[in-house]
PDB file of C-alpha atoms and ligand atoms in Angstrom:
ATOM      1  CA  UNK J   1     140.977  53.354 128.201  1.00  0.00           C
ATOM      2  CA  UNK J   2     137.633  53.803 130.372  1.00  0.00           C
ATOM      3  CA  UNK J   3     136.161  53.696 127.118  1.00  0.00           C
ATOM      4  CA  UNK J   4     137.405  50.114 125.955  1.00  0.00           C
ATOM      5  CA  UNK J   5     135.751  48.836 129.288  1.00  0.00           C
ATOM      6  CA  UNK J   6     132.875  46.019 128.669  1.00  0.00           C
ATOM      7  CA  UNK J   7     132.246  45.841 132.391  1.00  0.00           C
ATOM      8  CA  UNK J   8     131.033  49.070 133.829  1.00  0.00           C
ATOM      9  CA  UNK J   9     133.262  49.732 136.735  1.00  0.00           C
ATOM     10  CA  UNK J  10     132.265  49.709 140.731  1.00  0.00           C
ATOM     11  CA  UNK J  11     134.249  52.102 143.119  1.00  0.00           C
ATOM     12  CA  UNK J  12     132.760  51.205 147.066  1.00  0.00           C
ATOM     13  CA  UNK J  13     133.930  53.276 150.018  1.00  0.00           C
ATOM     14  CA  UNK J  14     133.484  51.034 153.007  1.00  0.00           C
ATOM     15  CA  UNK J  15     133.578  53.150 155.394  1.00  0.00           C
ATOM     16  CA  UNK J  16     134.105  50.048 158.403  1.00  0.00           C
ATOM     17  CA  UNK J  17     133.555  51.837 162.159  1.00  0.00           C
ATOM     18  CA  UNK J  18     133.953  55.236 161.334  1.00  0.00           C
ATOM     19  CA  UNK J  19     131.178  58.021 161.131  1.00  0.00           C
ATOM     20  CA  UNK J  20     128.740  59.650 163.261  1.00  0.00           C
ATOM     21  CA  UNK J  21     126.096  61.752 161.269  1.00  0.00           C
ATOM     22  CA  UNK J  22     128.520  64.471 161.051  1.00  0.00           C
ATOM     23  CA  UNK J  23     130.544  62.364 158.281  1.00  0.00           C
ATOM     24  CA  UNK J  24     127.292  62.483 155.941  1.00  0.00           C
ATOM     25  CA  UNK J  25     128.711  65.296 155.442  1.00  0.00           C
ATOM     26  CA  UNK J  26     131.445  64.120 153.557  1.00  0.00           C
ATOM     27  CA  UNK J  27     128.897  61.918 151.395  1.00  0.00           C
ATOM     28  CA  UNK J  28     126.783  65.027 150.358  1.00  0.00           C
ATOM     29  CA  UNK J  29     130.468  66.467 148.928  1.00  0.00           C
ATOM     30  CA  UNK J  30     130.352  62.775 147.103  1.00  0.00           C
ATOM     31  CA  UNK J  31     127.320  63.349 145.589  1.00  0.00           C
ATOM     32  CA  UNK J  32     127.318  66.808 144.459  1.00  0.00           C
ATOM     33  CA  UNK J  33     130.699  65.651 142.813  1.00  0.00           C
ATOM     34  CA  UNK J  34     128.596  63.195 140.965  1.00  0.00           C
ATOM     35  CA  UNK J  35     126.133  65.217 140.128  1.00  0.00           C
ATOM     36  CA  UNK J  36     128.186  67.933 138.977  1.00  0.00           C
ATOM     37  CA  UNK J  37     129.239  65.535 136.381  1.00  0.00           C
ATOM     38  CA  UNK J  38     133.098  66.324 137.064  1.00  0.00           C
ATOM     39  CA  UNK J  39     133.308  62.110 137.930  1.00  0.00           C
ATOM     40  CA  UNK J  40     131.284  61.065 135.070  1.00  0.00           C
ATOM     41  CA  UNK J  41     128.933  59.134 136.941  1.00  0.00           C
ATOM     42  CA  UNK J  42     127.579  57.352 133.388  1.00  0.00           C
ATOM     43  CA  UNK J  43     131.770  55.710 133.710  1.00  0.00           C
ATOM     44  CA  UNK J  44     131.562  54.102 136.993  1.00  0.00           C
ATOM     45  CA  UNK J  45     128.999  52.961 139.961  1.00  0.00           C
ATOM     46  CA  UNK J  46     129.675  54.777 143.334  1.00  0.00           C
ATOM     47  CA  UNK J  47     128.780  53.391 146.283  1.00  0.00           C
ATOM     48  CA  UNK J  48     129.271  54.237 149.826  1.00  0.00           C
ATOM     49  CA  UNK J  49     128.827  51.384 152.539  1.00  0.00           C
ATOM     50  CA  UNK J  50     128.659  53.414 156.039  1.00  0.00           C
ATOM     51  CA  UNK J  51     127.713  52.023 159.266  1.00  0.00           C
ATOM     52  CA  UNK J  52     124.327  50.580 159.903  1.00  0.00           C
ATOM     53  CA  UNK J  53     123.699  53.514 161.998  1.00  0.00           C
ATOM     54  CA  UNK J  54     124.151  55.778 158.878  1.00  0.00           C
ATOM     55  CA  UNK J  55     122.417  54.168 156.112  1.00  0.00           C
ATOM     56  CA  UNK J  56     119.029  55.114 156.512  1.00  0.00           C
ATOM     57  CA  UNK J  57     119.461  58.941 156.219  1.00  0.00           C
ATOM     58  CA  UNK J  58     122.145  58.813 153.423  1.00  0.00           C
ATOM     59  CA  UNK J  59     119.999  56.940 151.755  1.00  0.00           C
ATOM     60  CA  UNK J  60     117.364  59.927 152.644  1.00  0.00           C
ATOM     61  CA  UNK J  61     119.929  62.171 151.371  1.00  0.00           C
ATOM     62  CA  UNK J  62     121.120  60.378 147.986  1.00  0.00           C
ATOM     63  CA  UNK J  63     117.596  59.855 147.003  1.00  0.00           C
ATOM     64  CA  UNK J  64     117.235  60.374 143.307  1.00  0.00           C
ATOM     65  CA  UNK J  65     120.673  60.691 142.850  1.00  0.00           C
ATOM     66  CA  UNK J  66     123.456  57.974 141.478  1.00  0.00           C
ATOM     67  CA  UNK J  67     125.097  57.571 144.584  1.00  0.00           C
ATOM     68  CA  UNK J  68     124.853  54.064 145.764  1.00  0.00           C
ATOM     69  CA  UNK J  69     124.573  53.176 149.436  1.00  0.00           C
ATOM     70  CA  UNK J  70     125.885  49.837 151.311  1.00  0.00           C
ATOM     71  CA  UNK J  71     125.864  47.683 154.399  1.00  0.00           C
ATOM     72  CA  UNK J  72     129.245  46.050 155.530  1.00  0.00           C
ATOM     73  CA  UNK J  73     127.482  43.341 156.962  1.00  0.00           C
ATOM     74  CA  UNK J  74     124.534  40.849 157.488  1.00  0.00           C
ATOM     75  CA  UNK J  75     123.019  38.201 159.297  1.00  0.00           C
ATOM     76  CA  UNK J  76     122.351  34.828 157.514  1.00  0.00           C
ATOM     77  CA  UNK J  77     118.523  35.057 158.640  1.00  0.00           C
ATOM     78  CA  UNK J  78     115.806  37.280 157.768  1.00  0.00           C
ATOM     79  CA  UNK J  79     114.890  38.068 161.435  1.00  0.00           C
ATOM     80  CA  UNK J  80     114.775  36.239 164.620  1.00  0.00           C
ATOM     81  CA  UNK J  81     115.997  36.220 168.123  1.00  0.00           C
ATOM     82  CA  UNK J  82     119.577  37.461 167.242  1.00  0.00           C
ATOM     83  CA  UNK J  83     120.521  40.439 169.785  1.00  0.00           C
ATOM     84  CA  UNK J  84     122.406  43.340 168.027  1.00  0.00           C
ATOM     85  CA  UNK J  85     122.657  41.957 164.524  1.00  0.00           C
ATOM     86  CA  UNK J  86     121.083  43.108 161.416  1.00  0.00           C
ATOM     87  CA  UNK J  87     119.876  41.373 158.370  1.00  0.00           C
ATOM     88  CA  UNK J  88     120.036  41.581 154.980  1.00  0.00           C
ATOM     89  CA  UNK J  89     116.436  42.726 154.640  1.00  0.00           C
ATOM     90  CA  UNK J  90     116.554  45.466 157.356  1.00  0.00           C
ATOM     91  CA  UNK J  91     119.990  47.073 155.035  1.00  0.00           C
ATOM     92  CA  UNK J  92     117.475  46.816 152.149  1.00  0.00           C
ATOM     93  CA  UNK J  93     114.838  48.382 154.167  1.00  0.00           C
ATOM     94  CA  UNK J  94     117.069  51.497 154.947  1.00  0.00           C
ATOM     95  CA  UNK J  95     117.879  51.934 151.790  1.00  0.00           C
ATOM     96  CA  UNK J  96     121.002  49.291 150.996  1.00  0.00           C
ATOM     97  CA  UNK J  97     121.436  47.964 147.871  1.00  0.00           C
ATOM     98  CA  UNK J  98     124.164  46.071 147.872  1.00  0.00           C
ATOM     99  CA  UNK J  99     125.953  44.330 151.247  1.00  0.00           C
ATOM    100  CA  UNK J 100     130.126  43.798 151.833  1.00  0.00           C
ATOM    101  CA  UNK J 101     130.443  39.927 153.048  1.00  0.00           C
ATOM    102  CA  UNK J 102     133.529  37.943 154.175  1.00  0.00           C
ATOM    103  CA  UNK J 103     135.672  41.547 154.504  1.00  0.00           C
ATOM    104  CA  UNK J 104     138.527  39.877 156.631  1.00  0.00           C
ATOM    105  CA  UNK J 105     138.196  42.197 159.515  1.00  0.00           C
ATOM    106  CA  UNK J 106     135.033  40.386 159.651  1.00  0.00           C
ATOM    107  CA  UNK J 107     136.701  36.714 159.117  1.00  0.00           C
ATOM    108  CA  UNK J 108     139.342  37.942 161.669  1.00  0.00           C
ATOM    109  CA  UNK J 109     137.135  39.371 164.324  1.00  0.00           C
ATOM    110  CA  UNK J 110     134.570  37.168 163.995  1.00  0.00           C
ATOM    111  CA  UNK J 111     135.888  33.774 162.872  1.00  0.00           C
ATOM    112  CA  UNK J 112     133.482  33.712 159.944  1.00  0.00           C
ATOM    113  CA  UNK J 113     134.474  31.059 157.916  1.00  0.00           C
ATOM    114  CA  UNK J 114     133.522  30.650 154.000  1.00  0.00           C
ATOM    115  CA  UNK J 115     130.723  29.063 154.520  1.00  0.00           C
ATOM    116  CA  UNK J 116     129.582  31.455 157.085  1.00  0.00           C
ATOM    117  CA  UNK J 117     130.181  34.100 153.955  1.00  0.00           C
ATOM    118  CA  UNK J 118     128.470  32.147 151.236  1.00  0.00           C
ATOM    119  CA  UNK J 119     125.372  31.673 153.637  1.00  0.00           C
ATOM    120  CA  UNK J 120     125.569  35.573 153.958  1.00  0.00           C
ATOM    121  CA  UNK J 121     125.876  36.574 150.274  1.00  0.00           C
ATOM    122  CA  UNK J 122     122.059  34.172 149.786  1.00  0.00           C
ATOM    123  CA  UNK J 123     120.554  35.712 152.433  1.00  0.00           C
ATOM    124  CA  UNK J 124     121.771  39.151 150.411  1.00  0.00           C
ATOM    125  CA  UNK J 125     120.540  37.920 147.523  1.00  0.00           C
ATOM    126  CA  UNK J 126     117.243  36.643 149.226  1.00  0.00           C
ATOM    127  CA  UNK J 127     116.528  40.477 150.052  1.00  0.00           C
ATOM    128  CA  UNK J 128     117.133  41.472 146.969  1.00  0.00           C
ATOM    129  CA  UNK J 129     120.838  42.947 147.790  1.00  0.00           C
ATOM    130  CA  UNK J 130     123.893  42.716 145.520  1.00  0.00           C
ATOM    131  CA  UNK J 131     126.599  40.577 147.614  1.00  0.00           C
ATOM    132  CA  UNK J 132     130.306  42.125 147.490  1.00  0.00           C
ATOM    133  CA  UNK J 133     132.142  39.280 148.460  1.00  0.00           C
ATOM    134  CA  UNK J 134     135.888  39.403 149.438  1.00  0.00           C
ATOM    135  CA  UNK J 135     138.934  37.275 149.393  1.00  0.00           C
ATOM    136  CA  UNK J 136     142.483  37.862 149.912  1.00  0.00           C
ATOM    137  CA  UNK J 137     145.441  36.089 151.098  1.00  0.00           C
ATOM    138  CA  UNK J 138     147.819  37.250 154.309  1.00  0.00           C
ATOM    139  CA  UNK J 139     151.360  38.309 153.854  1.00  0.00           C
ATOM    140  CA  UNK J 140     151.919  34.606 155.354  1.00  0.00           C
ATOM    141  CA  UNK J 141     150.133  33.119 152.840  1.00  0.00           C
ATOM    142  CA  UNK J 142     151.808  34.979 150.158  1.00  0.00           C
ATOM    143  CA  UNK J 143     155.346  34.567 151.519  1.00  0.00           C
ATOM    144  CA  UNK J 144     154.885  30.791 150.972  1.00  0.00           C
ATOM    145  CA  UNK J 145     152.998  31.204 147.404  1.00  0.00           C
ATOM    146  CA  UNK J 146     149.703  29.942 149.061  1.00  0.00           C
ATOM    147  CA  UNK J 147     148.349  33.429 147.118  1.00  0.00           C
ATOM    148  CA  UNK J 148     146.427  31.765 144.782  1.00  0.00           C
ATOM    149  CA  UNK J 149     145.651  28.427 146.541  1.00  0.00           C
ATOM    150  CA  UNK J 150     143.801  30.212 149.235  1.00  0.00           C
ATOM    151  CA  UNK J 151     141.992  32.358 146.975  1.00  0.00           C
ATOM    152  CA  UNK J 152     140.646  29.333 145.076  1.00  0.00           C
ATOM    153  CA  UNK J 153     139.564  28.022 148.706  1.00  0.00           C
ATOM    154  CA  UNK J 154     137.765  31.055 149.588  1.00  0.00           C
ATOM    155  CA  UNK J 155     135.940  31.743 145.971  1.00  0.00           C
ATOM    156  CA  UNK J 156     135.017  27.829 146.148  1.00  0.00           C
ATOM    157  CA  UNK J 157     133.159  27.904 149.461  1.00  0.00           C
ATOM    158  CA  UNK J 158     132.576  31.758 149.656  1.00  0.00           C
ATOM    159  CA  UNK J 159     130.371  32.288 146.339  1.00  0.00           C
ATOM    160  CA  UNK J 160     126.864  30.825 146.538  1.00  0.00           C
ATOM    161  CA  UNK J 161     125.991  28.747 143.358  1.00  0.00           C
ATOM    162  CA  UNK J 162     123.249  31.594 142.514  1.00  0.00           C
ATOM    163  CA  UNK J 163     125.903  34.028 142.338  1.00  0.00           C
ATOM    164  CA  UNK J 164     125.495  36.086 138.905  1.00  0.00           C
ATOM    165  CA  UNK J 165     127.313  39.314 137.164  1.00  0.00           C
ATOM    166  CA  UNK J 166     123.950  41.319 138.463  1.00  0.00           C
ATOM    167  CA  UNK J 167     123.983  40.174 142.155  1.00  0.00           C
ATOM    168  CA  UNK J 168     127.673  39.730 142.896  1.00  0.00           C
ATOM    169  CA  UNK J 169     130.861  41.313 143.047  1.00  0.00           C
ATOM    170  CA  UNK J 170     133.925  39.597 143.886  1.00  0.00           C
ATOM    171  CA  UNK J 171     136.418  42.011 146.031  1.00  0.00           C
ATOM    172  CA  UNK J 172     140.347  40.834 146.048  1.00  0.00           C
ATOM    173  CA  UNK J 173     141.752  42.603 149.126  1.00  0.00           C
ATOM    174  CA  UNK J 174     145.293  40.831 150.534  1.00  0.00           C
ATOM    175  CA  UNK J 175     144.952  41.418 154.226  1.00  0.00           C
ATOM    176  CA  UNK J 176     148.564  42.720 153.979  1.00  0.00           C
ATOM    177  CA  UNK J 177     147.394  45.813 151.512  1.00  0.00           C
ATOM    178  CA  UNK J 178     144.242  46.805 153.777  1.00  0.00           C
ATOM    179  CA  UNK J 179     144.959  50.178 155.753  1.00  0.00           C
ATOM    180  CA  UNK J 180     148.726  49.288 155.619  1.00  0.00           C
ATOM    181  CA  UNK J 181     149.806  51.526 152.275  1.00  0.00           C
ATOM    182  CA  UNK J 182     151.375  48.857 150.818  1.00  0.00           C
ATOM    183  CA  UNK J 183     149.805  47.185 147.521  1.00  0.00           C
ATOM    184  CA  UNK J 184     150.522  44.474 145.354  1.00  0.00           C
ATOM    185  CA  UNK J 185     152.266  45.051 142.064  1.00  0.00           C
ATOM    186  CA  UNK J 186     150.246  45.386 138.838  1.00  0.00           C
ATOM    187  CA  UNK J 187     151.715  41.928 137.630  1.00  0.00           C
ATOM    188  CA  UNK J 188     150.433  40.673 140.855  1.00  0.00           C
ATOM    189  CA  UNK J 189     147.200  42.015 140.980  1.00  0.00           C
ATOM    190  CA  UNK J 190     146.958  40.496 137.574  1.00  0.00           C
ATOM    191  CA  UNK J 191     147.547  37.414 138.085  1.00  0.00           C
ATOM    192  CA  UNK J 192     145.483  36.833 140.755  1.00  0.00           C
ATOM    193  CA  UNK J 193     142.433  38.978 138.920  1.00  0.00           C
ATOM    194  CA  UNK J 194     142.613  36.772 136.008  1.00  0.00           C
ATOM    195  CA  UNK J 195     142.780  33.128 138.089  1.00  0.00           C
ATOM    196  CA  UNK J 196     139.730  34.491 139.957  1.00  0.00           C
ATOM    197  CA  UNK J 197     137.967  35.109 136.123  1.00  0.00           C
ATOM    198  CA  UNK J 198     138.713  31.467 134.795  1.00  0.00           C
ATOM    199  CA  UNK J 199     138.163  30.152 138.772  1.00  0.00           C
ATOM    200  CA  UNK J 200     134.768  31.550 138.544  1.00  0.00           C
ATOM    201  CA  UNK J 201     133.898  30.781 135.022  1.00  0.00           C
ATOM    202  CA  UNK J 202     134.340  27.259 135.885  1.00  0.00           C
ATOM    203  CA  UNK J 203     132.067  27.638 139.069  1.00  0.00           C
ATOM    204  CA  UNK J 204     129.579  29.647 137.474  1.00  0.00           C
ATOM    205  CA  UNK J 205     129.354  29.492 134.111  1.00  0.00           C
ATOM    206  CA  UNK J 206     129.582  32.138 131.386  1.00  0.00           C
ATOM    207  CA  UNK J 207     127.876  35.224 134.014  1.00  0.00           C
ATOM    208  CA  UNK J 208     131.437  35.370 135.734  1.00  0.00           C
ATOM    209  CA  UNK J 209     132.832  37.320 132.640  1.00  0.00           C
ATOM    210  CA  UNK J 210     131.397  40.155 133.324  1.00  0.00           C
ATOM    211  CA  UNK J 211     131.248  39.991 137.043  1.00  0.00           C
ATOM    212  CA  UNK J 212     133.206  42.852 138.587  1.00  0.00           C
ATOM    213  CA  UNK J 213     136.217  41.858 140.007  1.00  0.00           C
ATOM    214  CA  UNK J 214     137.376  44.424 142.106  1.00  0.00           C
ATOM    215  CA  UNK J 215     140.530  45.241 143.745  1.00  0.00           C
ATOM    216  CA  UNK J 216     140.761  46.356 147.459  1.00  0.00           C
ATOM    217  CA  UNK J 217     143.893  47.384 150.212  1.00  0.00           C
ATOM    218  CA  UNK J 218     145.178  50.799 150.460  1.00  0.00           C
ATOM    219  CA  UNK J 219     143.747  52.131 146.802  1.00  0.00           C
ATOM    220  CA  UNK J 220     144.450  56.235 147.050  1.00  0.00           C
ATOM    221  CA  UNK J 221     144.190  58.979 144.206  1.00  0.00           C
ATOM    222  CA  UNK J 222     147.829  58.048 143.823  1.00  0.00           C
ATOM    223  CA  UNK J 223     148.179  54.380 142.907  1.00  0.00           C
ATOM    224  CA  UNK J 224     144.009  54.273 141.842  1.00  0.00           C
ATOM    225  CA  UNK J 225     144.951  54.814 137.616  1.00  0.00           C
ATOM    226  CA  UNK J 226     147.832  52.070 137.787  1.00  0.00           C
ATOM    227  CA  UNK J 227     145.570  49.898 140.006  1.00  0.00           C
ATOM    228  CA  UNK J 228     142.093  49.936 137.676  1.00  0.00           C
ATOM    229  CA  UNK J 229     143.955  50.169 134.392  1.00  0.00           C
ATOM    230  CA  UNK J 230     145.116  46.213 135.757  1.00  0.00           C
ATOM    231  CA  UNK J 231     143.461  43.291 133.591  1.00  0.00           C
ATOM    232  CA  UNK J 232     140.262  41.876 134.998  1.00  0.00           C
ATOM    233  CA  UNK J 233     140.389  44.581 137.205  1.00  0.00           C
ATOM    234  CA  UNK J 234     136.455  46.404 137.586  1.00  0.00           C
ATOM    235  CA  UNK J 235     136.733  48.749 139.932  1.00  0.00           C
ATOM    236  CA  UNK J 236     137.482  49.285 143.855  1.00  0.00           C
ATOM    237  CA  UNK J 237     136.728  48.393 147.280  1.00  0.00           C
ATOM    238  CA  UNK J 238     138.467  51.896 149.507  1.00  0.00           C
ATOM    239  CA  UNK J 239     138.767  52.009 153.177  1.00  0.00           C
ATOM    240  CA  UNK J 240     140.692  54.309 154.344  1.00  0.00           C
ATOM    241  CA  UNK J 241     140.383  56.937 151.609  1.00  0.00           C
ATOM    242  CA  UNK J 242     136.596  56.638 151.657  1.00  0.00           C
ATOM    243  CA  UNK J 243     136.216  58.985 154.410  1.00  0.00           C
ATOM    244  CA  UNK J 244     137.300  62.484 153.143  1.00  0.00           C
ATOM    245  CA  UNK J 245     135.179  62.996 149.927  1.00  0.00           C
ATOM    246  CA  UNK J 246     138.215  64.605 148.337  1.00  0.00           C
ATOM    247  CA  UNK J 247     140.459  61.741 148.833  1.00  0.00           C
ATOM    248  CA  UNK J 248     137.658  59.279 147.414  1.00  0.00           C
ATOM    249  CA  UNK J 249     136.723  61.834 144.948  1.00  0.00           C
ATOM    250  CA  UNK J 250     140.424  61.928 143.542  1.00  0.00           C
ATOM    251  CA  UNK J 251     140.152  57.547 143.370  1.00  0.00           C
ATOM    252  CA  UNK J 252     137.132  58.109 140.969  1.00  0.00           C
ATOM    253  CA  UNK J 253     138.936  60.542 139.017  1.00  0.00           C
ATOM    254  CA  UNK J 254     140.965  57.424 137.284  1.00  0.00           C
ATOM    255  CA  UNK J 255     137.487  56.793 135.676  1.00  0.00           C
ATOM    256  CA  UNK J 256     137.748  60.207 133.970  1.00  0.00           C
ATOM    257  CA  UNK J 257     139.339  60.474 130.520  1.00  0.00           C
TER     258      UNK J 257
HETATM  259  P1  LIG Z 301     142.019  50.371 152.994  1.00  0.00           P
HETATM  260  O1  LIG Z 301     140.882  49.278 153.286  1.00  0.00           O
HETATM  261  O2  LIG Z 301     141.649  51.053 151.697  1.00  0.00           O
HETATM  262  O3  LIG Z 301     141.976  51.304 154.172  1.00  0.00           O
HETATM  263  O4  LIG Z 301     143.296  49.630 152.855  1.00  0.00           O
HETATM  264  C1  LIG Z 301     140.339  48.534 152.244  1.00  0.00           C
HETATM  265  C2  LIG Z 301     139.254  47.637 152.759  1.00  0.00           C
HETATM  266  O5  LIG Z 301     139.393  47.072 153.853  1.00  0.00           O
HETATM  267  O6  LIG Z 301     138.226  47.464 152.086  1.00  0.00           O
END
């Protein structure tokens, strides 16, 4: 099944405001698993986005290794008089390669709106990061089979016209699924992956068929195989489970034959 893949799949820990430099800890288990080989790292991209505070020394440690590191967060400028935020250059500078934007806690917390999101994923792609953009509809939304109406909203003013396969990833995540245990069916999941595939296809051309779509909201060990074997589905965006290395270890085990 891994095998049949044409998109090489993306499994990103986001670790939100957890971690003080004891939990690198947990990220050195994560990359002696990859290197081991027992998670195939040639399968599937890993990536660990920690807070700010923490990227700079696993980057130190992952050095020449495949482990991934990135930020959860950006500002829209480069630098400037903007007290206790961070931009997309200074994650790149620590060692970031890649930057979360629009996560909902973020659009809840912080009223950031889709355009507030697509001006983040440029200034990600000005410094050279790759933008994981996310979308998802609330149980509210769903209830009333707004689902996919919303998520047309959010790709159409979220995803910046540059937006290509190699600096973007789109991240489904219903606000409903995240940290709650519950998850969408398959049939739902894949529906919803393969709207955002023609959506984007007719925003961005032919790049959006192999953009990785990935899914996001309470993905464990337990539900990961069902979840990435999904249509359209390219990998995972973990919260929760991204903190023990054995729990996120067993999610990138559904990449193993
Ligand atoms: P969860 O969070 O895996 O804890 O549900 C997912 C996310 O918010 O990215």
């Amino acid at each position: 099944m891994t095998s049949a893949r044409k998109i090489k799949p993306l499994v990103a820990g986001n670790w939100k405001m957890n971690g003080v430099k004891a939990a690198l800890g947990e990220a050195h288990k994560v990359r002696e698993a990859l290197a081991g080989g027992s998670t195939r790292p040639s399968a599937v991209d890993v990536m660990l986005c920690p807070p700010a505070t923490l990227i700079s020394p696993l980057a130190q440690g992952a050095a020449g290794g495949s482990l991934l590191i990135g930020g959860q967060d950006c500002h829209v400028k480069a630098s400037g008089a903007h007290t206790g935020d961070i931009s997309a250059e200074m994650l790149a500078d620590a060692g970031a390669s890649a930057v979360i934007v629009g996560h909902s806690e973020r659009r809840m917390d912080h009223g950031e709106m889709d355009r507030d999101v697509r001006a983040k994923a440029e200034a990600a792609h000005r410094a050279g990061l790759t933008a994981i953009i996310c979308v998802g509809e609330t149980a509210g939304e769903r209830a009333i089979g707004l689902t996919l109406t919303v998520i047309g909203r959010q790709l159409a003013g979220s995803v910046p016209k540059g937006a290509t396969a190699a600096n973007t990833v789109i991240a489904y995540e219903p606000v409903w699924a995240i940290g709650t245990g519950l998850t969408p069916t398959a049939a739902d999941v894949a529906e919803v992956h393969q709207f955002m595939r023609q959506t984007l296809g007719k925003q961005l051309g032919e790049t959006a068929g192999t953009m990785r779509l990935l899914y996001g909201g309470s993905v464990k060990a337990s539900n990961a195989k069902e979840l990435m074997a999904v249509a359209n589905v390219d990998g995972a965006l973990v919260g929760g489970a991204s903190l023990k290395a054995d729990d996120f270890c067993g999610i990138l085990a559904a990449y193993v034959d």
